[in-house]
Short mmCIF file of C-alpha atoms in Angstrom, two decimals:
data_model
loop_
_atom_site.label_atom_id
_atom_site.label_comp_id
_atom_site.label_asym_id
_atom_site.label_seq_id
_atom_site.Cartn_x
_atom_site.Cartn_y
_atom_site.Cartn_z
CA MET Q 937 -8.36 -17.60 -1.15
CA THR Q 938 -9.36 -13.98 -1.05
CA VAL Q 939 -9.44 -12.63 -4.59
CA ALA Q 940 -11.83 -15.44 -5.49
CA GLN Q 941 -14.42 -13.71 -3.33
CA ALA Q 942 -14.94 -11.26 -6.18
CA THR Q 943 -18.61 -10.69 -6.91
CA PRO Q 944 -19.73 -12.83 -9.86
CA ALA Q 945 -21.86 -11.53 -12.67
CA VAL Q 946 -25.62 -11.64 -11.97
CA PRO Q 947 -27.52 -13.61 -14.62
CA GLY Q 948 -29.99 -11.59 -16.64
CA ARG Q 949 -28.33 -8.24 -16.01
CA ALA Q 950 -26.54 -6.64 -18.92
CA ALA Q 951 -24.28 -4.45 -16.84
CA ALA Q 952 -23.55 -6.69 -13.90
CA ARG Q 953 -20.42 -6.13 -11.86
CA THR Q 954 -17.80 -8.65 -12.92
CA SER Q 955 -15.37 -8.19 -10.07
CA ALA Q 956 -15.13 -6.81 -6.58
CA PRO Q 957 -13.68 -3.31 -6.07
CA LEU Q 958 -9.91 -3.32 -6.05
CA GLY Q 959 -9.70 -1.75 -2.61
CA ARG Q 960 -11.83 -4.49 -1.10
CA GLN Q 961 -9.69 -7.16 -2.75
CA LEU Q 962 -6.50 -5.63 -1.37
CA LEU Q 963 -7.90 -5.40 2.16
CA SER Q 964 -9.24 -8.94 1.92
CA GLU Q 965 -5.80 -10.20 0.84
CA LEU Q 966 -4.11 -8.49 3.78
CA ARG Q 967 -6.66 -9.84 6.26
CA TRP Q 968 -6.17 -13.33 4.87
CA ILE Q 969 -2.39 -13.11 5.25
CA ILE Q 970 -2.29 -11.48 8.68
CA ARG Q 971 -4.85 -13.81 10.24
CA ARG Q 972 -2.79 -16.90 9.52
CA PRO Q 973 -1.09 -18.24 12.68
CA ARG Q 974 2.23 -18.74 10.89
CA THR Q 975 2.25 -15.06 9.91
CA LEU Q 976 1.91 -13.95 13.52
CA PHE Q 977 4.50 -16.51 14.59
CA GLY Q 978 6.91 -15.30 11.91
CA LEU Q 979 6.53 -11.64 12.85
CA GLY Q 980 7.04 -12.56 16.51
CA ALA Q 981 10.23 -14.43 15.64
CA LEU Q 982 11.50 -11.42 13.67
CA ALA Q 983 10.80 -9.19 16.66
CA LEU Q 984 13.09 -11.37 18.78
CA ILE Q 985 16.11 -10.81 16.54
CA PRO Q 986 16.89 -7.21 17.63
CA VAL Q 987 16.24 -8.23 21.24
CA VAL Q 988 18.83 -11.01 21.02
CA ALA Q 989 21.28 -8.74 19.17
CA GLY Q 990 20.82 -5.92 21.69
CA VAL Q 991 21.25 -8.17 24.72
CA GLY Q 992 24.31 -9.75 23.12
CA LEU Q 993 25.91 -6.36 22.54
CA TRP Q 994 25.00 -5.29 26.07
CA PHE Q 995 26.78 -8.29 27.58
CA ALA Q 996 29.73 -7.80 25.22
CA ALA Q 997 30.05 -4.16 26.25
CA ASP Q 998 30.09 -5.18 29.91
CA GLY Q 999 32.72 -7.85 29.30
CA PRO Q 1000 36.28 -7.49 30.58
CA GLY Q 1001 39.21 -6.46 28.44
CA PRO Q 1002 39.73 -3.93 25.65
CA ALA Q 1003 37.15 -5.58 23.38
CA GLY Q 1004 34.35 -4.87 25.83
CA ALA Q 1005 35.59 -1.34 26.42
CA GLY Q 1006 35.71 -0.71 22.68
CA ILE Q 1007 32.15 -1.93 22.11
CA ALA Q 1008 30.95 0.09 25.09
CA ALA Q 1009 32.56 3.24 23.69
CA ILE Q 1010 30.84 2.74 20.33
CA ILE Q 1011 27.38 1.71 21.49
CA SER Q 1012 27.00 3.73 24.71
CA GLY Q 1013 24.38 6.45 24.12
CA ASN Q 1014 24.13 5.30 20.50
CA GLY Q 1015 21.28 2.80 20.77
CA LEU Q 1016 19.48 4.08 17.69
CA VAL Q 1017 22.15 2.53 15.51
CA LEU Q 1018 20.99 -0.93 16.64
CA PRO Q 1019 17.99 -1.19 14.23
CA VAL Q 1020 20.18 -0.27 11.25
CA PHE Q 1021 22.79 -2.79 12.37
CA VAL Q 1022 20.20 -5.56 12.69
CA LEU Q 1023 18.64 -4.74 9.30
CA LEU Q 1024 22.02 -4.96 7.58
CA LEU Q 1025 22.75 -8.16 9.51
CA THR Q 1026 19.54 -9.87 8.39
CA LEU Q 1027 19.50 -8.56 4.80
CA PRO Q 1028 21.90 -11.08 3.20
CA VAL Q 1029 19.78 -14.17 3.96
CA LEU Q 1030 16.97 -13.90 6.50
CA LEU Q 1031 14.91 -11.01 5.12
CA PRO Q 1032 15.09 -12.23 1.49
CA LEU Q 1033 13.99 -15.65 2.69
CA VAL Q 1034 11.06 -14.04 4.52
CA GLY Q 1035 10.07 -12.23 1.32
CA ALA Q 1036 10.29 -15.53 -0.56
CA ILE Q 1037 7.99 -17.15 2.02
CA TRP Q 1038 5.30 -14.52 1.43
CA ALA Q 1039 5.71 -14.92 -2.34
CA ALA Q 1040 5.57 -18.72 -2.12
CA ASP Q 1041 2.33 -18.59 -0.16
CA GLY Q 1042 0.84 -16.10 -2.61
CA ILE Q 1043 0.75 -18.35 -5.70
CA ALA Q 1044 2.34 -21.75 -5.04
CA GLY Q 1045 0.60 -21.99 -1.67
CA GLU Q 1046 -2.76 -21.38 -3.33
CA ALA Q 1047 -1.97 -24.07 -5.93
CA GLN Q 1048 -0.93 -26.53 -3.24
CA HIS Q 1049 -4.23 -26.08 -1.38
CA GLY Q 1050 -6.26 -26.30 -4.60
CA THR Q 1051 -7.60 -22.74 -4.39
CA LEU Q 1052 -5.60 -21.27 -7.27
CA ARG Q 1053 -7.90 -22.92 -9.81
CA GLY Q 1054 -10.86 -21.08 -8.30
CA LEU Q 1055 -8.94 -17.82 -8.41
CA LEU Q 1056 -8.08 -18.29 -12.08
CA LEU Q 1057 -11.69 -19.17 -12.93
CA SER Q 1058 -13.15 -16.27 -10.96
CA PRO Q 1059 -14.31 -13.11 -12.76
CA VAL Q 1060 -11.08 -11.35 -11.83
CA GLY Q 1061 -8.42 -10.63 -14.42
CA ARG Q 1062 -5.21 -12.58 -13.99
CA LEU Q 1063 -3.11 -9.43 -14.04
CA ARG Q 1064 -5.28 -8.01 -11.29
CA LEU Q 1065 -4.88 -11.25 -9.37
CA LEU Q 1066 -1.10 -10.96 -9.68
CA GLY Q 1067 -1.26 -7.31 -8.65
CA VAL Q 1068 -3.24 -8.17 -5.51
CA LYS Q 1069 -0.82 -10.96 -4.61
CA ALA Q 1070 2.20 -8.71 -5.27
CA PHE Q 1071 0.62 -6.02 -3.09
CA GLY Q 1072 0.19 -8.47 -0.23
CA VAL Q 1073 3.80 -9.64 -0.56
CA ALA Q 1074 5.07 -6.04 -0.62
CA VAL Q 1075 3.07 -4.99 2.43
CA MET Q 1076 4.14 -8.03 4.44
CA SER Q 1077 7.78 -7.52 3.47
CA LEU Q 1078 7.57 -3.89 4.58
CA LEU Q 1079 5.84 -4.95 7.80
CA SER Q 1080 8.59 -7.49 8.53
CA VAL Q 1081 11.33 -4.89 8.08
CA THR Q 1082 9.37 -2.35 10.13
CA VAL Q 1083 8.91 -4.78 13.01
CA ILE Q 1084 12.66 -5.33 13.21
CA ALA Q 1085 13.36 -1.58 13.04
CA VAL Q 1086 10.76 -0.58 15.64
CA VAL Q 1087 11.73 -3.28 18.14
CA GLY Q 1088 15.42 -2.55 17.50
CA SER Q 1089 14.90 1.16 18.17
CA VAL Q 1090 13.11 0.47 21.46
CA VAL Q 1091 15.65 -2.11 22.60
CA GLY Q 1092 18.57 0.10 21.60
CA ALA Q 1093 17.15 3.12 23.40
CA VAL Q 1094 16.44 1.12 26.56
CA LEU Q 1095 19.79 -0.68 26.73
CA PHE Q 1096 22.17 1.95 25.37
CA GLY Q 1097 20.32 5.26 25.30
CA GLY Q 1098 18.72 6.87 22.31
CA GLN Q 1099 19.15 10.63 22.36
CA GLY Q 1100 20.87 10.61 18.98
CA MET Q 1101 22.97 8.59 16.55
CA LEU Q 1102 26.74 8.50 16.15
CA THR Q 1103 27.34 8.16 12.41
CA LEU Q 1104 30.11 6.30 10.62
CA SER Q 1105 31.55 9.70 9.72
CA GLY Q 1106 32.11 10.52 13.39
CA SER Q 1107 29.41 13.18 13.70
CA SER Q 1108 26.30 12.92 15.86
CA LEU Q 1109 22.72 13.27 14.67
CA PRO Q 1110 19.97 14.50 17.01
CA LEU Q 1111 16.90 12.39 17.69
CA GLY Q 1112 14.74 13.62 14.81
CA PRO Q 1113 17.28 13.12 12.00
CA ALA Q 1114 18.35 9.82 13.58
CA LEU Q 1115 14.79 8.50 13.37
CA GLY Q 1116 14.67 9.77 9.80
CA ARG Q 1117 17.77 7.71 8.96
CA ILE Q 1118 16.14 4.64 10.49
CA ALA Q 1119 13.01 5.22 8.39
CA LEU Q 1120 15.19 5.60 5.29
CA ALA Q 1121 16.95 2.34 6.13
CA VAL Q 1122 13.56 0.61 6.45
CA LEU Q 1123 12.50 1.88 3.04
CA LEU Q 1124 15.76 0.96 1.29
CA VAL Q 1125 15.93 -2.51 2.83
CA SER Q 1126 12.26 -3.11 2.00
CA VAL Q 1127 12.92 -2.32 -1.66
CA GLN Q 1128 15.70 -4.91 -1.72
CA VAL Q 1129 13.40 -7.48 -0.11
CA TRP Q 1130 10.68 -6.61 -2.64
CA ALA Q 1131 13.15 -7.32 -5.44
CA VAL Q 1132 13.87 -10.81 -4.12
CA ALA Q 1133 10.17 -11.42 -3.47
CA ALA Q 1134 9.27 -10.36 -7.02
CA VAL Q 1135 11.64 -12.96 -8.46
CA ALA Q 1136 10.31 -15.51 -5.96
CA LEU Q 1137 6.78 -14.65 -7.09
CA ALA Q 1138 7.79 -15.49 -10.67
CA VAL Q 1139 9.14 -18.84 -9.48
CA SER Q 1140 5.94 -19.34 -7.47
CA THR Q 1141 3.86 -19.28 -10.66
CA THR Q 1142 5.78 -22.29 -12.02
CA THR Q 1143 5.30 -24.74 -9.14
CA GLU Q 1144 2.74 -25.99 -6.66
CA HIS Q 1145 5.27 -26.45 -3.87
CA PRO Q 1146 6.17 -23.41 -1.70
CA LEU Q 1147 9.33 -25.16 -0.48
CA VAL Q 1148 10.63 -25.19 -4.06
CA VAL Q 1149 10.23 -21.40 -4.20
CA MET Q 1150 12.12 -20.89 -0.93
CA ALA Q 1151 14.85 -23.35 -1.90
CA THR Q 1152 15.27 -21.70 -5.29
CA THR Q 1153 15.51 -18.25 -3.71
CA LEU Q 1154 18.08 -19.40 -1.18
CA ALA Q 1155 20.07 -21.15 -3.91
CA GLY Q 1156 20.04 -17.96 -5.96
CA LEU Q 1157 21.44 -15.95 -3.05
CA ILE Q 1158 24.18 -18.53 -2.56
CA VAL Q 1159 25.07 -18.43 -6.26
CA PHE Q 1160 25.24 -14.63 -6.18
CA GLY Q 1161 27.58 -14.86 -3.19
CA LEU Q 1162 29.83 -17.32 -4.99
CA LEU Q 1163 29.94 -15.18 -8.12
CA MET Q 1164 31.02 -12.17 -6.07
CA ALA Q 1165 33.91 -14.18 -4.65
CA PHE Q 1166 35.63 -14.34 -8.06
CA ASP Q 1167 37.58 -11.22 -9.01
CA SER Q 1168 37.62 -12.37 -12.63
CA LEU Q 1169 33.85 -11.78 -12.69
CA SER Q 1170 34.09 -8.22 -11.42
CA TRP Q 1171 32.34 -7.02 -14.59
CA LEU Q 1172 29.29 -9.03 -13.52
CA HIS Q 1173 29.18 -7.91 -9.88
CA PRO Q 1174 27.33 -4.59 -10.41
CA TYR Q 1175 24.42 -6.53 -11.94
CA LEU Q 1176 24.04 -8.84 -8.95
CA LEU Q 1177 21.34 -7.67 -6.54
CA SER Q 1178 23.25 -8.58 -3.38
CA TYR Q 1179 26.40 -6.75 -4.54
CA SER Q 1180 25.07 -3.37 -3.40
CA TRP Q 1181 23.70 -4.47 -0.03
CA THR Q 1182 26.82 -3.60 1.93
CA GLY Q 1183 26.60 -0.06 0.54
CA LEU Q 1184 23.34 0.48 2.40
CA ALA Q 1185 25.46 1.24 5.48
CA ASP Q 1186 25.87 4.70 3.92
CA VAL Q 1187 22.50 5.51 5.47
CA ILE Q 1188 24.30 6.25 8.76
CA ARG Q 1189 26.97 8.50 7.26
CA ASP Q 1190 26.90 12.27 7.56
CA PRO Q 1191 26.49 13.94 5.16
CA LEU Q 1192 24.38 11.30 3.49
CA PRO Q 1193 26.03 9.95 0.30
CA THR Q 1194 23.20 9.16 -2.09
CA GLY Q 1195 25.06 7.77 -5.10
CA GLN Q 1196 25.34 4.13 -4.07
CA LEU Q 1197 21.97 4.20 -2.33
CA TRP Q 1198 20.21 5.30 -5.51
CA GLU Q 1199 22.14 2.79 -7.63
CA SER Q 1200 21.16 -0.09 -5.36
CA THR Q 1201 17.53 1.05 -5.37
CA ALA Q 1202 17.49 1.35 -9.16
CA LEU Q 1203 18.98 -2.14 -9.51
CA ALA Q 1204 16.34 -3.52 -7.15
CA GLY Q 1205 13.68 -1.77 -9.24
CA CYS Q 1206 14.95 -3.58 -12.33
CA TYR Q 1207 14.71 -6.92 -10.53
CA ILE Q 1208 11.16 -6.07 -9.41
CA LEU Q 1209 10.16 -5.21 -12.98
CA ILE Q 1210 11.73 -8.38 -14.38
CA GLY Q 1211 10.26 -10.62 -11.67
CA LEU Q 1212 6.71 -9.26 -11.98
CA SER Q 1213 6.91 -9.36 -15.79
CA LEU Q 1214 7.92 -13.02 -15.76
CA ALA Q 1215 5.20 -13.78 -13.21
CA ALA Q 1216 2.60 -12.03 -15.38
CA MET Q 1217 3.68 -13.90 -18.50
CA ARG Q 1218 3.46 -17.23 -16.72
CA LEU Q 1219 0.17 -16.52 -14.96
CA VAL Q 1220 -1.58 -15.28 -18.10
CA THR Q 1221 -0.67 -18.47 -19.96
CA LYS Q 1222 -1.20 -20.81 -17.00
CA ASP Q 1223 -3.76 -23.56 -17.54
CA HIS Q 1224 -6.68 -23.86 -15.15
#
């Protein structure tokens, strides 16, 4: 309960401050999230994913037979592709679920612990409250993606070498542009996670049980996957958020094709707008 720490009005003063400065509320929200043991545990678990993936590829490359030789030829000296590979590997389920966890804790978690009532009664506007919670979710989602990318870059460079990046187009990028492509991948994947988290935040305003938010988010991802399996629904596929996720692999092509990347980002922006709008409508009308 961090936004509830807003400074109340002082009796007898006509121009008393009715809320804490926005910057202090944002910092307080981040401190509250980061100091929780489960947050540190979750970030640590995410950091292990590129380590496991890198070690697995390293053993596969050293394995006998043409399969091992083929993997070794692709990954040798190309360790900086590992973070992009891991991000694309975790995007379909794990990273959206992580975003849903942050969103579930933001509103439903407060309601479950009985602190949401205090937040709603505090001298802080409900839209500002939602904005602070959405900011915390966005920062933690970005931090989760960044942790995977940073650890993946280090592990890839140590195990396979990291002087550059061999692109899907067959050309090689030097170290600077390769790191730029990794940063671009972090940003693009984060936007997709924000989109899922925004919808999860809307669901979070309707329940007091964080598990319901996570289950609903996971169910939505499964439904999207099933819808994409039917060719007869091809007209619907471009409107499904997860439809464009495979196209994010274009980030390691040279030259960089921006068409599908921008389309996927714009679609995610629409989901963010819709999710936050629904969350605002529900929170403004929510009873104490």
